[in-house]
XYZ file of C-alpha atoms in Angstrom:
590
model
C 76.526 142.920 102.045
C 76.242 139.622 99.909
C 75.352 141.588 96.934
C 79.015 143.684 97.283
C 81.010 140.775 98.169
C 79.856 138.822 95.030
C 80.119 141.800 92.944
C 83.963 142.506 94.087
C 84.065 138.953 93.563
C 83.598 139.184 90.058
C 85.087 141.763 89.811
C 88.640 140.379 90.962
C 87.623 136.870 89.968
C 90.473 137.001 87.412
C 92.854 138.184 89.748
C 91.810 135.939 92.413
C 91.655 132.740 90.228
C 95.539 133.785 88.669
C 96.691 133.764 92.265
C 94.706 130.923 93.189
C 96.309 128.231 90.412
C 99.513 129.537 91.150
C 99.432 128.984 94.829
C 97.971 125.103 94.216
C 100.950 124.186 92.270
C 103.498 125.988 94.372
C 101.808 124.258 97.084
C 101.303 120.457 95.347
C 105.539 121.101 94.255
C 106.402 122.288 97.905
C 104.538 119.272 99.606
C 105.252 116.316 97.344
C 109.065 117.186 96.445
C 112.276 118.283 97.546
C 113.514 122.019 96.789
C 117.097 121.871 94.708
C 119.715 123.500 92.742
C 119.063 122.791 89.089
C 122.762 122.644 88.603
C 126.578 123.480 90.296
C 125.833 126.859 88.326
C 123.338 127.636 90.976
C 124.892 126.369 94.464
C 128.022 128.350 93.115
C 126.111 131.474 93.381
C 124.183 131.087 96.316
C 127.717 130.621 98.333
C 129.582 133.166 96.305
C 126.959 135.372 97.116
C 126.869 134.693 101.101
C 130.761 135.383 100.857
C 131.469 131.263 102.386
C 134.947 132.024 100.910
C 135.554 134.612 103.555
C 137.810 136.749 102.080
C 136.654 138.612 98.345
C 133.253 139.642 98.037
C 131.877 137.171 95.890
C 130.487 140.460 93.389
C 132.503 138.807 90.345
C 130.303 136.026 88.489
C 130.355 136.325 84.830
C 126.822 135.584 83.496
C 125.182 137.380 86.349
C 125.332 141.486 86.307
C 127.922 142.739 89.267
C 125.100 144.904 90.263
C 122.371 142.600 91.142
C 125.571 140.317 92.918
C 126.341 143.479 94.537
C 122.598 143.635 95.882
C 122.174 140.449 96.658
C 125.216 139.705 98.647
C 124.611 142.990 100.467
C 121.094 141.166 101.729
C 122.978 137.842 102.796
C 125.776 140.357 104.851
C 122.523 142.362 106.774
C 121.030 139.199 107.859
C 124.373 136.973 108.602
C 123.535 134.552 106.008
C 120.163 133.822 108.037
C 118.771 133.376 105.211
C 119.286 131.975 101.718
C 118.227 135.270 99.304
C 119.362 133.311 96.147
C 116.865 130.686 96.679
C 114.063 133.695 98.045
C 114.086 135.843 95.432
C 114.441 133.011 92.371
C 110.972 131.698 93.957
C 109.462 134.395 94.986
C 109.955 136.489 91.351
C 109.039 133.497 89.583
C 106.000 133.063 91.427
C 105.226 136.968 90.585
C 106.561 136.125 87.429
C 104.006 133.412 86.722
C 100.754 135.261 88.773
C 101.524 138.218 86.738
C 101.376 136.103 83.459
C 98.070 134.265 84.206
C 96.304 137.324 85.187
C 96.985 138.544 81.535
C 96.301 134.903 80.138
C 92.752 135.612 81.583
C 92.402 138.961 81.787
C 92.569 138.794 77.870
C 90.814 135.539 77.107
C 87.108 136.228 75.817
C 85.672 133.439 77.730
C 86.979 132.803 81.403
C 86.805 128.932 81.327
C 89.410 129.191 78.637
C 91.257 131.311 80.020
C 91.301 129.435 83.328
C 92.246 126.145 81.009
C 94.917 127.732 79.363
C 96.544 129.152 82.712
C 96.475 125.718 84.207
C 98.507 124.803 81.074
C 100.904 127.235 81.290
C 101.469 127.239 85.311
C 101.632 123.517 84.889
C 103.989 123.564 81.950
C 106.652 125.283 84.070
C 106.180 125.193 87.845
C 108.373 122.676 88.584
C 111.616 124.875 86.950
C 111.077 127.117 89.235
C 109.277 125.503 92.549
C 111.148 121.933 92.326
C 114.378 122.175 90.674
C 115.173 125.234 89.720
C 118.317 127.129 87.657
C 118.604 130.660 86.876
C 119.242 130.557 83.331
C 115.639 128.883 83.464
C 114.767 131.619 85.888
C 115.827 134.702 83.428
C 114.035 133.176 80.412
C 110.834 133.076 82.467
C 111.059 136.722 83.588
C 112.132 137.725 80.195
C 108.931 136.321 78.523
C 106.586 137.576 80.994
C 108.113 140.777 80.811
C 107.890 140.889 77.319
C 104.202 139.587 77.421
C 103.051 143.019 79.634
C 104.977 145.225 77.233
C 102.880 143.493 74.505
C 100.097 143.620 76.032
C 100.448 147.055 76.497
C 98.968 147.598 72.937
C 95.878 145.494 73.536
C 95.255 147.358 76.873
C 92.618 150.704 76.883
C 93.063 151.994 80.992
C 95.911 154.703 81.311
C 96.233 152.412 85.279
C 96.677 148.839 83.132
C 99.229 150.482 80.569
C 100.839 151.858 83.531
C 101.006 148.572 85.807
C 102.073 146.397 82.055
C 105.022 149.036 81.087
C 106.681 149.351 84.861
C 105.914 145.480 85.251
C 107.287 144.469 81.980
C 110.293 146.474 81.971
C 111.679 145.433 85.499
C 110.833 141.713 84.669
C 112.838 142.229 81.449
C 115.610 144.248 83.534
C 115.773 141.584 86.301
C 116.446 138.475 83.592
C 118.510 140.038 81.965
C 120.753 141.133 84.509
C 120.729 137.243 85.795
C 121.288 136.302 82.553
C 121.282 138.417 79.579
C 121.392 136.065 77.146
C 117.828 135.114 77.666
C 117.060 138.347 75.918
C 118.087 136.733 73.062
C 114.913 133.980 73.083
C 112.384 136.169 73.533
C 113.678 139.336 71.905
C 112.117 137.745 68.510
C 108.761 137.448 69.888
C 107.784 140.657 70.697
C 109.129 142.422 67.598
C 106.856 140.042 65.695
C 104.271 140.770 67.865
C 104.603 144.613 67.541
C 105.211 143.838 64.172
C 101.746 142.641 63.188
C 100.254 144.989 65.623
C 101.887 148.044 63.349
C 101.173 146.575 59.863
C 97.728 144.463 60.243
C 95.968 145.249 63.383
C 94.913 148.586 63.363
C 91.982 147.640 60.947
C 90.432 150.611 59.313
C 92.413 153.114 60.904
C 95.023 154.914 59.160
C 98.669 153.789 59.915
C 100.003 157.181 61.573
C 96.926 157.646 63.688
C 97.375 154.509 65.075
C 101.222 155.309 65.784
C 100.216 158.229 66.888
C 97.836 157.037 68.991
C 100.471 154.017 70.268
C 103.786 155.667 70.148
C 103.852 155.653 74.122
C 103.731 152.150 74.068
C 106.061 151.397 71.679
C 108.492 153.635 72.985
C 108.284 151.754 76.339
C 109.263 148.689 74.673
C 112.346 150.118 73.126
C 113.722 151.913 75.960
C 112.951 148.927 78.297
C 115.401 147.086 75.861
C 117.084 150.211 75.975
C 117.565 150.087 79.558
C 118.188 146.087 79.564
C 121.324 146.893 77.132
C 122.467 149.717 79.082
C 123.025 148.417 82.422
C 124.803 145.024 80.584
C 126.981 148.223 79.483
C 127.436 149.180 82.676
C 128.188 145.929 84.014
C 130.852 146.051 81.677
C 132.584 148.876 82.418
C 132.765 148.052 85.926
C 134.922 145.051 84.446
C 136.557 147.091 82.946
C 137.534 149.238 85.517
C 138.978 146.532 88.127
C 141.388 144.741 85.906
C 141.430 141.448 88.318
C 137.717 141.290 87.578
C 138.115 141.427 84.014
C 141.199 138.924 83.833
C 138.658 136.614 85.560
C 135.872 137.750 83.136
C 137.820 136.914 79.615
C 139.447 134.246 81.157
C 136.245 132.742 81.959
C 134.840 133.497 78.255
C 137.966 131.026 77.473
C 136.775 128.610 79.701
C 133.494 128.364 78.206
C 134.704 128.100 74.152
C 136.780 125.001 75.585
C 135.004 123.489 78.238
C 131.319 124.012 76.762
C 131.786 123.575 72.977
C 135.389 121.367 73.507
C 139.287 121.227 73.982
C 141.425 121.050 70.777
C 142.332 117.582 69.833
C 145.394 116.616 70.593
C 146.677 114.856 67.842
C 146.149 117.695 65.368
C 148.350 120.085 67.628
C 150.617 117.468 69.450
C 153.652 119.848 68.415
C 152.009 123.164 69.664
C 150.836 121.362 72.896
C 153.884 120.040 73.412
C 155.924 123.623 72.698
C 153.342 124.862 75.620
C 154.986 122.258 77.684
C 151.029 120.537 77.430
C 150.599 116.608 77.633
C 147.725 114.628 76.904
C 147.137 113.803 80.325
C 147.341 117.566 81.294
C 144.951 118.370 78.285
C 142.407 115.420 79.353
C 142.637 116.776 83.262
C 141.836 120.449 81.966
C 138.724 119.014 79.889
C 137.896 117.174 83.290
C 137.193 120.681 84.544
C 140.611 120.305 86.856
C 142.209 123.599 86.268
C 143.236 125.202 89.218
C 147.273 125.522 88.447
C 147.377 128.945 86.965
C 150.748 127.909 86.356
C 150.731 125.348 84.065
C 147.516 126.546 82.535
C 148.540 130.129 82.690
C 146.554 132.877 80.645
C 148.773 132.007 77.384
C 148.554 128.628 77.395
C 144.351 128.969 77.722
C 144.966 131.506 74.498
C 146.788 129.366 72.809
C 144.313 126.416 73.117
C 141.278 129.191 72.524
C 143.770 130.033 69.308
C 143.821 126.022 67.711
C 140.211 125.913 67.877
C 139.908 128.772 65.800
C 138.228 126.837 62.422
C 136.230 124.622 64.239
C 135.045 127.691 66.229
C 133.880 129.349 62.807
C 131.255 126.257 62.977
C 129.327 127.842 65.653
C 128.271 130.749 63.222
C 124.518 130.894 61.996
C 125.951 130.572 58.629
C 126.444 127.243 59.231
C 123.559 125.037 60.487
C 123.651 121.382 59.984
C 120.947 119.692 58.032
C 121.604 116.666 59.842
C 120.790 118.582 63.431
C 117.204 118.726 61.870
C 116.341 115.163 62.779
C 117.156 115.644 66.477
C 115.228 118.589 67.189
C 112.683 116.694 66.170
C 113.096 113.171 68.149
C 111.771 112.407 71.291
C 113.477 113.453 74.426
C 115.445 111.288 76.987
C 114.136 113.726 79.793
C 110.583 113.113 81.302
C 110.178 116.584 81.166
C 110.852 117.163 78.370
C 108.573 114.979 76.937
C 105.849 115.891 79.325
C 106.614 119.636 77.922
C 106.124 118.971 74.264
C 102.588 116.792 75.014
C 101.208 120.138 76.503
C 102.877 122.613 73.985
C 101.851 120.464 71.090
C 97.911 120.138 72.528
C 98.141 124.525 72.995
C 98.990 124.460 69.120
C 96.572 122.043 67.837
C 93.828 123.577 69.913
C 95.047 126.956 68.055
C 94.856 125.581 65.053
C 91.199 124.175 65.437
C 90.035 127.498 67.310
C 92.117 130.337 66.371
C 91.208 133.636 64.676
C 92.735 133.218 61.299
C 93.867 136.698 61.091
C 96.763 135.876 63.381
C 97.419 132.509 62.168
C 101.412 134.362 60.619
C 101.940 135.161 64.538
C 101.721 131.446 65.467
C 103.291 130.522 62.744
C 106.083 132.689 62.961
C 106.231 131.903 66.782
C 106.899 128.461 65.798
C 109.121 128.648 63.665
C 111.514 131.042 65.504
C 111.344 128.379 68.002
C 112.765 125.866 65.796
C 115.171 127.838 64.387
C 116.983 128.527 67.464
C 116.248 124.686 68.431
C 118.081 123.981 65.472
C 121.208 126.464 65.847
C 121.600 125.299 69.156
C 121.765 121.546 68.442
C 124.286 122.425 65.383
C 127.117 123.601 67.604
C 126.453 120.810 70.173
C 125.119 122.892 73.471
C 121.436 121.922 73.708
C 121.267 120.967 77.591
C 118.013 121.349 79.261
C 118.101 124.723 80.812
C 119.019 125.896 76.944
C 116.174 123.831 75.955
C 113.869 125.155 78.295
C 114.788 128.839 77.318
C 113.761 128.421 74.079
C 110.209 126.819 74.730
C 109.436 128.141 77.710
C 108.979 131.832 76.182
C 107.242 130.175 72.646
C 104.734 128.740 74.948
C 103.589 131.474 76.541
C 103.599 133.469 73.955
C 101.057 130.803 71.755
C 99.031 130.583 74.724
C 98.472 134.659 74.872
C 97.700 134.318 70.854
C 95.422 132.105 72.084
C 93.642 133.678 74.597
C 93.159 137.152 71.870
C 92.672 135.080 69.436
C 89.615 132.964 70.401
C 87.033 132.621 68.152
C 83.169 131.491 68.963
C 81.614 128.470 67.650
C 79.578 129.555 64.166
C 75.778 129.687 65.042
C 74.168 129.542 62.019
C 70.470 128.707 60.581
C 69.714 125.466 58.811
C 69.202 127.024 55.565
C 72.783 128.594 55.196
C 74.666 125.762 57.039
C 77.142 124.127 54.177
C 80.201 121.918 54.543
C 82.376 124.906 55.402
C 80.434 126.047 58.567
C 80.071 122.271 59.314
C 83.745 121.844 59.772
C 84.383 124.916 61.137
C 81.811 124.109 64.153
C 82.979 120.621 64.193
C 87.284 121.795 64.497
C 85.847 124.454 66.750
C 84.624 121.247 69.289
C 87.941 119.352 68.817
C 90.039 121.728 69.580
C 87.662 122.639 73.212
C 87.916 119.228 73.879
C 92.253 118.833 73.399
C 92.111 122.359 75.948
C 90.670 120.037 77.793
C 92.194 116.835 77.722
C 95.687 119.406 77.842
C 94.587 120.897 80.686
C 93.756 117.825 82.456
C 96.790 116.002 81.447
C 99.120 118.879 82.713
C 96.939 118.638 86.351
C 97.938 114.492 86.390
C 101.040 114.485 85.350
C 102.401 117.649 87.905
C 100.572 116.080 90.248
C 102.327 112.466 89.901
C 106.011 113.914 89.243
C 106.065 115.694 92.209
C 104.546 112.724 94.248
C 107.464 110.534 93.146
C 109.831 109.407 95.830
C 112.982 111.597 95.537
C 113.919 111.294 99.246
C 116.450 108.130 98.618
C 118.978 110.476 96.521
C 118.761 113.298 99.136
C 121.670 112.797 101.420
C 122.924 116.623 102.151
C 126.396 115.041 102.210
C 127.498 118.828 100.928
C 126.562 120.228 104.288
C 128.620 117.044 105.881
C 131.722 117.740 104.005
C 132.070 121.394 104.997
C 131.045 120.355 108.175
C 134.157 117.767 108.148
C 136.516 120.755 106.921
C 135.604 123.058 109.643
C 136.352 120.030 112.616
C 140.025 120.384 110.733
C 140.397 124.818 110.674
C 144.523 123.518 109.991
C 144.135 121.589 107.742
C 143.490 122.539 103.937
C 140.918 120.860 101.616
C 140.138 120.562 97.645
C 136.999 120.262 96.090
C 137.366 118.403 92.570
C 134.715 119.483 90.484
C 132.745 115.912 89.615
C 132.346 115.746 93.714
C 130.927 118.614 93.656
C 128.281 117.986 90.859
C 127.098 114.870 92.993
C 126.918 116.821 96.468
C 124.795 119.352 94.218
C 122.291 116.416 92.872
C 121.755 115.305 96.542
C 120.740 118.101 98.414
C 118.483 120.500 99.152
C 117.902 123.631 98.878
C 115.535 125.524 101.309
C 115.066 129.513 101.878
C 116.504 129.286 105.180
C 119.696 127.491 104.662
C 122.707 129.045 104.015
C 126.232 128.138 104.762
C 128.287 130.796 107.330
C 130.408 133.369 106.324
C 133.556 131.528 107.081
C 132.531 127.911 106.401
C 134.991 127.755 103.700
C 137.318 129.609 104.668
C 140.219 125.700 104.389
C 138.100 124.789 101.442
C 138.743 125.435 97.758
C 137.223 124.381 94.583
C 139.378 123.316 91.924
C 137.414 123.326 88.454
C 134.675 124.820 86.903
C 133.812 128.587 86.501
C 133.675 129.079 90.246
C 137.345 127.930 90.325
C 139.448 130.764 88.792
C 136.799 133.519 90.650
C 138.501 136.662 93.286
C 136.557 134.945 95.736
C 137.751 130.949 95.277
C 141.612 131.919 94.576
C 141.569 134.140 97.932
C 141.369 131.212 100.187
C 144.388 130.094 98.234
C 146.051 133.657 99.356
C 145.157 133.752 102.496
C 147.049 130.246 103.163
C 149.931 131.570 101.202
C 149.990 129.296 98.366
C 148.712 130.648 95.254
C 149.366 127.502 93.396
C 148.278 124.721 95.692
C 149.740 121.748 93.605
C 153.624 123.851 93.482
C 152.652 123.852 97.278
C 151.935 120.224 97.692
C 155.043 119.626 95.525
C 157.230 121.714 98.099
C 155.947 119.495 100.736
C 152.570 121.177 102.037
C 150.261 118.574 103.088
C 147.123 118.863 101.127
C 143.953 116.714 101.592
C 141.029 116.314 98.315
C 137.699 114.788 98.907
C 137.131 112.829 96.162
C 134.202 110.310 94.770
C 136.996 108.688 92.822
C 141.044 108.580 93.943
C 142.675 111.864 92.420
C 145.597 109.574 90.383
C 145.151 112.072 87.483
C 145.838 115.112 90.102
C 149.106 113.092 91.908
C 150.146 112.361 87.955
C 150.006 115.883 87.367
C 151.732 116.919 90.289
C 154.553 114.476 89.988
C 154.923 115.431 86.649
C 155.357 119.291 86.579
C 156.457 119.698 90.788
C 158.021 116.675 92.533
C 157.947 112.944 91.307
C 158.048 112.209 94.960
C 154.542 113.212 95.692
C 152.626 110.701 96.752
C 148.778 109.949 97.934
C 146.961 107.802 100.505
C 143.265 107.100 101.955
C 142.776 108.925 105.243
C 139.673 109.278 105.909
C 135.838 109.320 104.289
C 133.080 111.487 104.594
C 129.859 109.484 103.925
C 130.629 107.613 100.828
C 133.474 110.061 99.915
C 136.895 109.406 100.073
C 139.331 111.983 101.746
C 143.040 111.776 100.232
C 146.139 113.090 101.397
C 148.917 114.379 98.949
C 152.150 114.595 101.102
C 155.889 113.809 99.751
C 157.100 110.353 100.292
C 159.828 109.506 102.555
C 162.359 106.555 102.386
């Protein structure tokens, strides 16, 4: 009986350890540290999702594909909103995600102490993007990568079972990031053709070149039609756009958004006489850029052309063509974010220990994984848009991928006799020992410092004033509230987010949000409907009483109403919610 145990033992000792690191740092991230939203991006969804709005489905956000919306809200309406499936499924796929990735890290590595050192690296690395703080642009990039990694793997693997499990594996990891975000194809993409690449032109060693494609055509037809597939359902996501033409007035609209918002609004000065022609002052242009857009009248579909239109040359600048030499120096300067730093200590210890114990043969694979990293560093930081979920993208999937080099590329310390040992095989043994000793000193670093981040005190920002605010607007069901976009960011930076949280069906049903992307949605401007005022600031103007919760008062809003609806609009304190301020726009009487 002992005998079987410890030979199943060993047997799944690989599977058993994968599951076992994983679990320790879910569990040291879940203890020490609060669970939350990495940005508004992701608290957006959730409640769009769970249908807070109460009125359209909340199927319609842009950089996620209608049909995974369609199957996740369809969870949150079974079970009532009893449960948060946003938050679920990103942890629980990214925790399969990760598993699934350190099985391969050691199922491949030729000596299981290294491969155990390198998995702690890698599950260190990134658990806490996706067990702490967590955003789903992170999220796709992860299950991308691993993806990616199976479907590579795929030509390193002998069983018909393990080519099996690596092509259905691989392919619905790629299919499920890129349906939550399919630009992340885009980072890892690169990888695996290089990958497959070298495979086809150097490692099929002394056997011909079509016996080996013959031999491996299965395989690499798996990885095309998994990219296949990834492309054709973004088609299909499409079309359904297509097809409902509110959804797809929401969809370019929002690609407006994004050229202005993300990359910048026009300057003023340079089109002062357009602007003004638009009937566009500087105020209302600085309010837009403040993400405070909800007047469709004002900032109706031609005037968001128009301002799309002016930024036409410097839009040209965010072509590949046109990298800046001077964007060099900050890809390369240390990082503000602890993180980030923490990041580049452990992916710059993986590469040296490469360097020092690498098989030379795929030395051009780690290169060119590096330097497609920078590259897209680089592009990124030329048009301006490197925050850290881009950031994190971009390394995240060049990690991995050096660290499964590493673990097939591992190369045993020279043994040789006296008589034949020369400088060469001295420094070869001697780099062979550095480079054990930085997996090491990597792998032990990653241990302390996950360990100590998620120990630090983060309980004096958590206030959950989000949940109190909502919680204020339902006391008032007559009343009718705005959400400015920079109050929302805050409540999104102090609260958690837990599996079994989720705000009701209705609990917004007086609330609306008045910038960002969630703001011109189906689901945000129905509330608006459903109270009979499509634009809420004409509506204040005609003498609807209107209340904002605010961190700051909303004299740009009142400026903006007086200017284009009724000069007699005026604003006063009325109540607060925590340290919020609640305002009330009403028209002034004499």
């Amino acid at each position: 009986m002992t005998k079987t145990f410890a030979s199943w033992l060993k047997k799944h000792r690989e599977i058993l350890c994968a599951l076992g690191i994983n679990l320790l740092f879910l569990l040291i991230c879940r203890c020490f540290s609060h669970m939350q939203f990495g940005t508004n991006d992701d608290r957006d969804i959730s409640n769009l999702l769970a249908n807070v709005y109460g009125g359209e489905d909340g199927y319609y956000i842009a950089f996620v594909n209608v049909f995974l919306c369609k199957a996740l809200a369809a969870l949150y309406k079974i079970t009532n909103n009893a449960a948060n499936w946003y938050v679920i499924i990103s942890v629980g796929v990214s925790f399969i995600s990760l598993a699934t990735a350190s099985y391969i890290l050691m199922h491949r590595a030729k000596r299981f102490p290294a491969g155990a050192a390198l998995t702690i690296i890698f599950v260190g690395a990134l658990c806490e993007s996706h067990y702490i703080v967590f955003q789903f642009t992170q999220n796709a990039a992860l299950y991308v990568a691993v993806g990616a990694v199976l479907l590579a793997d795929m030509l390193q693997e002998t069983s018909r079972k393990g080519k099996l499990f690596r092509g259905i594996g691989g392919c619905v990891l790629m299919l499920m990031g890129s349906m939550l975000r399919y630009q992340s194809l885009y980072f890892t993409l690169p990888y695996l053709a290089m990958f497959a690449g070298y495979e086809v032109l150097f490692a099929h060693k002394d056997m011909p070149l079509l016996s080996w494609l013959k031999k491996n055509w299965k395989t690499l037809a798996v990885m095309c039609i998994s990219v296949l597939v990834a492309v054709g359902v973004r088609t299909a996501n499409m079309a359904y756009y297509r097809s409902n033409p509110a959804a797809l007035d929401y969809y370019e609209e929002n690609a407006m958004r994004a050229e202005l918002l993300d990359y910048g609004v026009p300057d003023y000065d340079e089109n002062a006489e357009a602007l003004m022609a638009l009937g566009i002052s500087r105020e209302d242009l600085d309010m837009f850029a403040n993400q405070s857009y909800l007047d469709k009248e004002v900032f109706n579909r031609d005037v968001v052309e128009a301002l799309v239109g002016m930024k036409s040359e410097q839009s040209a600048s965010y072509s590949a063509v046109n990298l800046k030499t001077e964007a060099i120096a900050a890809v390369f300067q240390v990082p503000d974010d602890v993180r980030q730093r923490q990041f580049w200590l452990l992916f710059f210890g993986v590469v040296l220990f490469l360097l020092f114990c690498m098989d030379w043969k795929r030395f051009l694979l780690l290169l060119g994984t590096l330097v497609v990293a920078f590259v897209m560093m680089w592009y990124f930081v030329s048009v301006g848009r490197m925050p850290y979920r881009v950031w994190y993208s971009i390394t995240a999937p060049a990690l991995l991928f050096c660290i499964y080099l590493g673990t097939l590329s591992w190369r045993k310390r020279s043994v040789v006799d006296q008589a034949d040992k020369n400088i060469w095989t001295t420094l070869g043994g001697v780099g062979h020992d550095m480079g054990c000793t930085l997996l090491i000193l990597t792998c032990a670093a990653v241990c302390v410092l996950t360990i100590c981040h998620a120990a630090e005190d983060d309980t004096a920002e958590i206030t959950d004033t989000y949940q109190k605010v909502i919680e204020y607007a339902e006391s008032y069901p007559d009343d009718f509230f705005l959400l400015d976009r920079p109050t929302i960011s805050r409540l999104t930076y102090t609260s958690t987010a837990t599996p079994f949280t989720c705000f009701s069906r209705t609990s917004h049903q007086n609330v609306c949000i008045q910038g960002g992307w969630v703001c011109w949605t189906p689901a945000n401007l129905s509330v608006l409907e459903r109270w009979g005022m499509p634009n809420v600031y004409q509506a204040i103007g005609e003498g609807t009483v209107v209340y904002m919760i605010c961190t700051v008062p909303p004299e740009r809003e009142l400026a903006f109403i007086q200017c284009h609806y009724n000069p007699n609009v005026t604003m006063a304190w009325v109540d607060s919610v925590n340290d919020l301020m609640v305002y009330g726009f009403y028209i002034a009487t004499e």
